[in-house]
C-alpha atoms as one frame of an Amber mdcrd trajectory, in Angstrom:
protein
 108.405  99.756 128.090 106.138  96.780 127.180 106.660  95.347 124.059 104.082
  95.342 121.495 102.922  92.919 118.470 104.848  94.343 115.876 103.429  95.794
 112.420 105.018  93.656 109.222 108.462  95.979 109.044 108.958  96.414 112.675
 112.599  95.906 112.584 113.695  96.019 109.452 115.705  98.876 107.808 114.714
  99.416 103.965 117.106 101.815 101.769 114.935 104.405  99.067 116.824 105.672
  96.310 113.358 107.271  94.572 113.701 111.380  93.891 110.228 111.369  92.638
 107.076 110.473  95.031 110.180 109.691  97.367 107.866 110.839 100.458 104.809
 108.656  99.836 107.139 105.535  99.526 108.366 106.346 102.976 105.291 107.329
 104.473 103.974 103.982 103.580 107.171 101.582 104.526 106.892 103.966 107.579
 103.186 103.154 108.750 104.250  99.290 108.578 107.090 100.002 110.982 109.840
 100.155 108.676 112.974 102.328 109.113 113.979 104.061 106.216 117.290 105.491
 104.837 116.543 108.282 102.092 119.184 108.371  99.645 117.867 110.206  96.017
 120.072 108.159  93.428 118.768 110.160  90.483 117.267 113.966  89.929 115.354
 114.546  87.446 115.717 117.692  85.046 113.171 119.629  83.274 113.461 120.668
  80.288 110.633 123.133  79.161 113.405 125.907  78.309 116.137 123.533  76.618
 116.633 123.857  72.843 116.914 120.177  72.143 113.135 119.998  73.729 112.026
 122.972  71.053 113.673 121.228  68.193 112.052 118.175  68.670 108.611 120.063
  69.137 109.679 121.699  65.976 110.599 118.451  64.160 106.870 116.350  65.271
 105.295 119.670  63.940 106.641 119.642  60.521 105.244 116.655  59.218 101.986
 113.981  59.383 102.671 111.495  62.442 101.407 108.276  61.986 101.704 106.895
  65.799 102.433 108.800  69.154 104.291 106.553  72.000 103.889 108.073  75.300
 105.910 106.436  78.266 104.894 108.570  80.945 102.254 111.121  82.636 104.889
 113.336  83.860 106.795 113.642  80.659 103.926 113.833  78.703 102.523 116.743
  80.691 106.046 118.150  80.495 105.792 118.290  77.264 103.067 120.178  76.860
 103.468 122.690  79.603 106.427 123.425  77.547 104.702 123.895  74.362 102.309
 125.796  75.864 105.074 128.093  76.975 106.338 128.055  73.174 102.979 129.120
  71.982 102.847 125.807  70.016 100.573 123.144  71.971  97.509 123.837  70.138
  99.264 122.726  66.700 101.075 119.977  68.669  97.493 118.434  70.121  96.090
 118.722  66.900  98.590 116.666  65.140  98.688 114.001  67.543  94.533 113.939
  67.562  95.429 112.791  63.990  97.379 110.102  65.155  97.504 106.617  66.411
  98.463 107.310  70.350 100.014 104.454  72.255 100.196 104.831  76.217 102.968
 102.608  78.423 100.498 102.456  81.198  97.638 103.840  82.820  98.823 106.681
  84.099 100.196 107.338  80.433  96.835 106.706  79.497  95.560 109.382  82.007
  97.710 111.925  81.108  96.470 111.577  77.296  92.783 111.644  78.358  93.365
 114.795  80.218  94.778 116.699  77.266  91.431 115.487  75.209  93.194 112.992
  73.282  92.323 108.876  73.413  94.790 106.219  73.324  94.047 103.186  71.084
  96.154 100.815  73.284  97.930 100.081  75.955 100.210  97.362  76.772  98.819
  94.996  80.141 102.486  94.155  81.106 103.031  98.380  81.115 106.547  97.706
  79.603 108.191  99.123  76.676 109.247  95.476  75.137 105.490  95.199  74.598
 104.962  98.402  72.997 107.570  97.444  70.466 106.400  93.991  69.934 102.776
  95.658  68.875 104.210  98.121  66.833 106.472  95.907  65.209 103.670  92.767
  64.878 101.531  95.941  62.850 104.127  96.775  61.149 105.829 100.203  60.917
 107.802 100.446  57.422 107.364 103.651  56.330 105.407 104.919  59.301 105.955
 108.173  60.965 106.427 107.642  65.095 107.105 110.067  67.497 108.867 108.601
  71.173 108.024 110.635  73.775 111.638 109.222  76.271 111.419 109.201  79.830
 114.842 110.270  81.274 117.369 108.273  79.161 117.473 107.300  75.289 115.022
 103.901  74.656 118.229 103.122  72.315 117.034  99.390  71.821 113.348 100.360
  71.106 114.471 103.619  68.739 116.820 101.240  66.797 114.046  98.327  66.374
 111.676 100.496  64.587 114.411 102.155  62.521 115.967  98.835  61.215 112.085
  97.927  60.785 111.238 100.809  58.289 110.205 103.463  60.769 111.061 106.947
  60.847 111.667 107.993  64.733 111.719 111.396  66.131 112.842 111.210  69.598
 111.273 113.569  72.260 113.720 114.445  75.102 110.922 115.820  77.713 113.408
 115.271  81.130 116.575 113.904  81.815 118.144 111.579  84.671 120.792 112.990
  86.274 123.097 111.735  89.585 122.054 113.744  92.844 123.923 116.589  93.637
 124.994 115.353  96.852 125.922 111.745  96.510 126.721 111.401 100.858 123.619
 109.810 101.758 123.932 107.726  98.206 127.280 106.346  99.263 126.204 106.254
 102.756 123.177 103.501 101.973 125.837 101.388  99.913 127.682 101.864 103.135
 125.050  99.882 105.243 124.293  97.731 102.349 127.445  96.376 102.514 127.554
  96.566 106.297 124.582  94.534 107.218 123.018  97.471 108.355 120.310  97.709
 105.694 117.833  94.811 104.790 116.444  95.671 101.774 116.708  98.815  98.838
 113.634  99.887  97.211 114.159 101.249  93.186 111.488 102.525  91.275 112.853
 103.492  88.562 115.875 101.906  86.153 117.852 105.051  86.298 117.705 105.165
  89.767 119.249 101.430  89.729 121.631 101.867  87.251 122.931 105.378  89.187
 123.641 103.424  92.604 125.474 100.808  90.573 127.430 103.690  89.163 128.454
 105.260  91.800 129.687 102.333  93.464 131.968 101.562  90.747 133.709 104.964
  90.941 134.021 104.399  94.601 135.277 100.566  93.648 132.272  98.674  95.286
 130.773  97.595  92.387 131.605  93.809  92.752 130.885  94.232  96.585 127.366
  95.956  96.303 126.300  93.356  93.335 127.407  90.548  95.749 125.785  91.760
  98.855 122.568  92.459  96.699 122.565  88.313  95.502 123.511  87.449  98.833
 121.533  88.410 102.359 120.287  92.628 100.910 116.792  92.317  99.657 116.449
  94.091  95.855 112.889  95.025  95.662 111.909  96.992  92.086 108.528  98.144
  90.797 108.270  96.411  87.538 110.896  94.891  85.016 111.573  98.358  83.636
 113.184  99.123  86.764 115.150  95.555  87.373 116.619  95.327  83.952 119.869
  97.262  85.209 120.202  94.357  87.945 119.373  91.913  85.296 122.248  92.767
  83.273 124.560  92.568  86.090 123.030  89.210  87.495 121.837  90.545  90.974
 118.188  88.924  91.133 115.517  91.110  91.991 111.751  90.963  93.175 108.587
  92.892  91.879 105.474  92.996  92.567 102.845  91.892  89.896 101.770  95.149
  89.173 104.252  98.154  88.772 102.798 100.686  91.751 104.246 101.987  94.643
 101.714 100.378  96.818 102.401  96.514  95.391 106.237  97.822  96.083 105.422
  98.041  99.688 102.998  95.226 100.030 105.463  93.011  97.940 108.108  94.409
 100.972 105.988  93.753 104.006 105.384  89.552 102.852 108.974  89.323 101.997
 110.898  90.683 104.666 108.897  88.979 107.312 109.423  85.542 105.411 113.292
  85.720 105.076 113.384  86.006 108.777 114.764  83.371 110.727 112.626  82.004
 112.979 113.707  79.387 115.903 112.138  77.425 118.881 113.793  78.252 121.368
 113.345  77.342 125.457 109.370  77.021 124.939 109.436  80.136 122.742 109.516
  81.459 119.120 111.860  83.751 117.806 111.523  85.734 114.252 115.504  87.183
 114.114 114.911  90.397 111.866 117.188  93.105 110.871 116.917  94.957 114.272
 114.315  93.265 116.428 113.502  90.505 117.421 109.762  89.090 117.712 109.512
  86.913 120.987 106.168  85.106 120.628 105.275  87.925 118.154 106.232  90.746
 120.317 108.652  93.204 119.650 111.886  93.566 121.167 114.287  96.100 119.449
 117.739  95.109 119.431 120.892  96.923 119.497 123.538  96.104 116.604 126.341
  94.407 118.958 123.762  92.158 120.812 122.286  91.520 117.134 125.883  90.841
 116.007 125.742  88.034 118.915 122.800  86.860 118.481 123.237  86.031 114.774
 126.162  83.333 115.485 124.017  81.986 118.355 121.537  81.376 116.068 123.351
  80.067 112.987 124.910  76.927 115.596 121.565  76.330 116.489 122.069  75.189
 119.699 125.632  74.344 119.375 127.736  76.196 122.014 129.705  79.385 120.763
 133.225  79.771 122.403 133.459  83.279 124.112 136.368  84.375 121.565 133.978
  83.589 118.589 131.355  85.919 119.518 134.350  88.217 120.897 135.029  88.245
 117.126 131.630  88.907 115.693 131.236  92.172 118.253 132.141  95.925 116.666
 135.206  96.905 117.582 137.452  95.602 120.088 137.583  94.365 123.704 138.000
  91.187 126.007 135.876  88.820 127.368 133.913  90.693 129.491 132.888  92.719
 126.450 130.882  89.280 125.468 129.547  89.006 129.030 128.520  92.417 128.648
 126.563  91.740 124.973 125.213  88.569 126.527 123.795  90.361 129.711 122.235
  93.489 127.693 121.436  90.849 124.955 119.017  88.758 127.399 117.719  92.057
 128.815 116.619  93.079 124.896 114.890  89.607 124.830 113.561  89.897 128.017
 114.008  85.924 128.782 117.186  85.029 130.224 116.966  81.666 129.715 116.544
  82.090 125.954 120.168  82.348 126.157 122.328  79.416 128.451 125.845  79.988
 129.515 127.767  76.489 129.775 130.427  77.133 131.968 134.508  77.374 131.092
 132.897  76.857 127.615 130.809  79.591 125.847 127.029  80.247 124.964 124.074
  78.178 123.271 120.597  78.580 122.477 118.372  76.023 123.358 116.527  75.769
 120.305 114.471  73.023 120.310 113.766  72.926 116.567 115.753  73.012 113.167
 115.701  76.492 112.268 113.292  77.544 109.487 113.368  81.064 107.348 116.281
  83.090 106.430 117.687  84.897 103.513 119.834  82.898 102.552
């Protein structure tokens, strides 16, 4: 098949851990040419029928509210699908019309137009450390505030505005929970850990702090941590969804604005500029996670000829001894399993003289150039 210039993932193999909007995240990643590995790290769970959600309703209802914090659309329209259901959203709208209404972000802000109420601000960063910092800079002693949470207690913000003179009543509208079926959850930390995944998309923080879970019951946590500083792309939303990696000191990238579309654009510059690209025999090479771009066209490459490739190209022209790259291939075998790699490896290139044999001695590229790119 002729090769073809490749889209910006082409070769590259991106892990999604979302449960919500899961499928437009991979439909996009997919249309660049990535290959993706669904693995739901959270579920989320309703709770329009759960007492906790009724008391709560019960408790904003029984007295004046001075300010309304909404964090999301989803939960916010939870919440009053529920009510609705409880006979009760009438009285609930009304009391927050009488209220000062606070939105995260703009879908937030949406949400609240759509139920006839308007928000009188929003925070530009769409984080919750701004939100506090306004309501605390305003001042809140004695205030009123109702939190609607999205999935997991705001514990530092609800505590803040306490110690500050606020009374809090906390709105449970959903919860995070793990999946179900944690296979294909252990299964990504699998390839994370065995090279065969180049980056994991998160867009949300309990989604992050689930897979970091769940690798410490299974006793990866040290290994997933380290393979996320060093070589696995962490790409998260907004700094909502990196402060789990934060507190565990695994760096993470963002995109300036917190949408699933600046996930996947932030993604598709990244990836292609951690690739390591050579000169090599009168032609340039951009080494991705399973492909190779040969003057910018595509050439898929299986994972033992990638495994050979990869030393090749970090002695940068050096010659590699046969029992080296015997080493680096899956599995076991003798030396003609490297002759083997080597001939199906210059057949995936489709330039045989991209890779030299040097005789009673090993293999080299003949790069021609310092190498440039990389993840490391």
């Amino acid at each position: 098949m002729t090769p073809t210039t490749a889209p910006p993932l082409a070769g590259f193999t991106i892990g999604v851990t979302a449960a919500r909007r899961a499928d437009e995240l991979i439909a996009l990643l997919e249309r660049r040419g990535a290959t993706v590995v669904h693995a739901p790290a959270i579920r989320i769970v309703p709770l329009p029928d759960d007492a906790e959600l009724l008391a709560a309703t019960r408790e904003v209802l029984a007295d004046a509210v001075d300010t309304v914090v909404v964090t999301t659309a989803i939960g916010f329209r939870g919440w009053l699908e529920a009510a609705e259901g409880w006979g009760l959203a009438g009285a609930l709208l009304s009391r927050m019309n009488r209220a000062t209404v606070l939105t995260r972000g703009p879908k937030a802000k949406g949400a609240v137009r759509a139920a006839g109420l308007v928000e009188d601000w929003s925070p530009g960063s769409e984080s919750n450390a701004e939100l506090l910092r306004h309501l605390l800079d305003r001042g809140v002693r004695g205030s009123r505030i109702v939190v609607q949470l999205h999935g997991e207690p705001l514990r530092g913000f609800v505590e803040a505005l306490r110690s500050a003179g606020a009374e809090v009543v906390e709105v449970p509208v959903y919860r995070w929970v793990p999946p179900a079926n944690t296979d294909p959850l252990d299964r990504l930390v699998d390839g994370v850990l065995g090279g065969a995944v180049d980056a994991v998309a998160f867009t949300s923080a309990p989604a992050v702090s689930s897979m970091l879970a769940r690798a410490k019951v299974n006793g990866r946590h040290d290994e997933l941590c380290a393979a996320l500083r060093d070589g696995v792309f962490a790409a998260c939303v907004g700094p909502v969804c990196a402060a789990p990696f934060e507190a565990v000191g695994v760096p993470s990238s963002r995109p300036e604005r917190a949408r699933i579309g600046g996930l996947v654009r932030l993604l598709a510059e990244q990836l292609p500029a951690r690739a390591q690209r050579l000169r090599v025999a009168g032609r340039d090479l951009e080494i991705r996670g399973r492909a190779v771009l040969v003057d910018g066209r595509f050439r898929p490459v299986a994972p033992a000829q990638m495994a050979v490739l990869r030393l090749l190209a970090e002695e940068a022209g050096r010659v590699v001894p046969r029992d080296r790259l015997l080493r680096a291939l899956p599995g076991t075998g003798d030396g003609h399993a490297v002759e083997t790699a080597i001939g199906r490896l210059r057949t995936a290139l489709g330039e045989p003289r991209l890779v030299q044999t040097v005789v009673k001695r090993g293999y080299r590229l003949p790069v021609e150039t310092e190498p440039i790119g990389g993840a490391g």
